[in-house]
Amino acid sequence: MRELSLHIMDIIENSINADATLIELYIEEDTSKNIFIIKIKDNGRGIDEEMLKNITDPFVTSRTTRRVGLGLSLFESTCLRCNGSLKVYSKANIGTEVVATMEHDNIDRPPLGKIEETVVSVLLNPKIDLVYEHVYNDKKFILDSREIKKNTWQ
């Protein structure tokens, strides 16, 4: 994928399909440490241990409409090209966390892209709460849709 925001949207769609009601998106960019970290955590159904062992295999998917699942495989390839890694942690009936790391200044690192479109698409779903935190060096931005909803409907 040409933008990291598209990888993020793919993971978030997986979370929504796993019946998540809360999705936490954390992005950290630290240019002095040369790190770029993306964490996506949800409270969905989780992934069973057997599937989790091969979760980045492109021929492993929980979908019944097709036999391939390229999202995590492509995301992992992006991370590896950028001297990073992709880790997936999950517990059945608790949720899943995807952690992607890569070098910030790596020439192969795609741009973050239109993260605002990804965030807005999640915010438009009234069944999902989103916590989005973005840290860039010493600056921090936090958006919590629960706070917006609380202040909007009072």
Short mmCIF file of N, CA and C in Angstrom, two decimals, residues 4 6 16 41 115:
data_model
loop_
_atom_site.label_atom_id
_atom_site.label_comp_id
_atom_site.label_asym_id
_atom_site.label_seq_id
_atom_site.Cartn_x
_atom_site.Cartn_y
_atom_site.Cartn_z
N LEU A 4 0.68 4.54 4.86
CA LEU A 4 0.49 3.80 6.10
C LEU A 4 -0.94 3.90 6.60
N LEU A 6 -3.55 3.57 4.97
CA LEU A 6 -4.34 2.50 4.36
C LEU A 6 -4.12 1.18 5.10
N ILE A 16 -13.34 -3.92 13.46
CA ILE A 16 -14.80 -3.73 13.37
C ILE A 16 -15.47 -5.06 13.03
N LYS A 41 -5.15 -1.18 18.85
CA LYS A 41 -5.65 -2.11 19.86
C LYS A 41 -7.17 -2.07 19.86
N ILE A 115 -4.29 10.30 7.23
CA ILE A 115 -4.75 9.69 8.48
C ILE A 115 -6.06 10.32 8.94
#
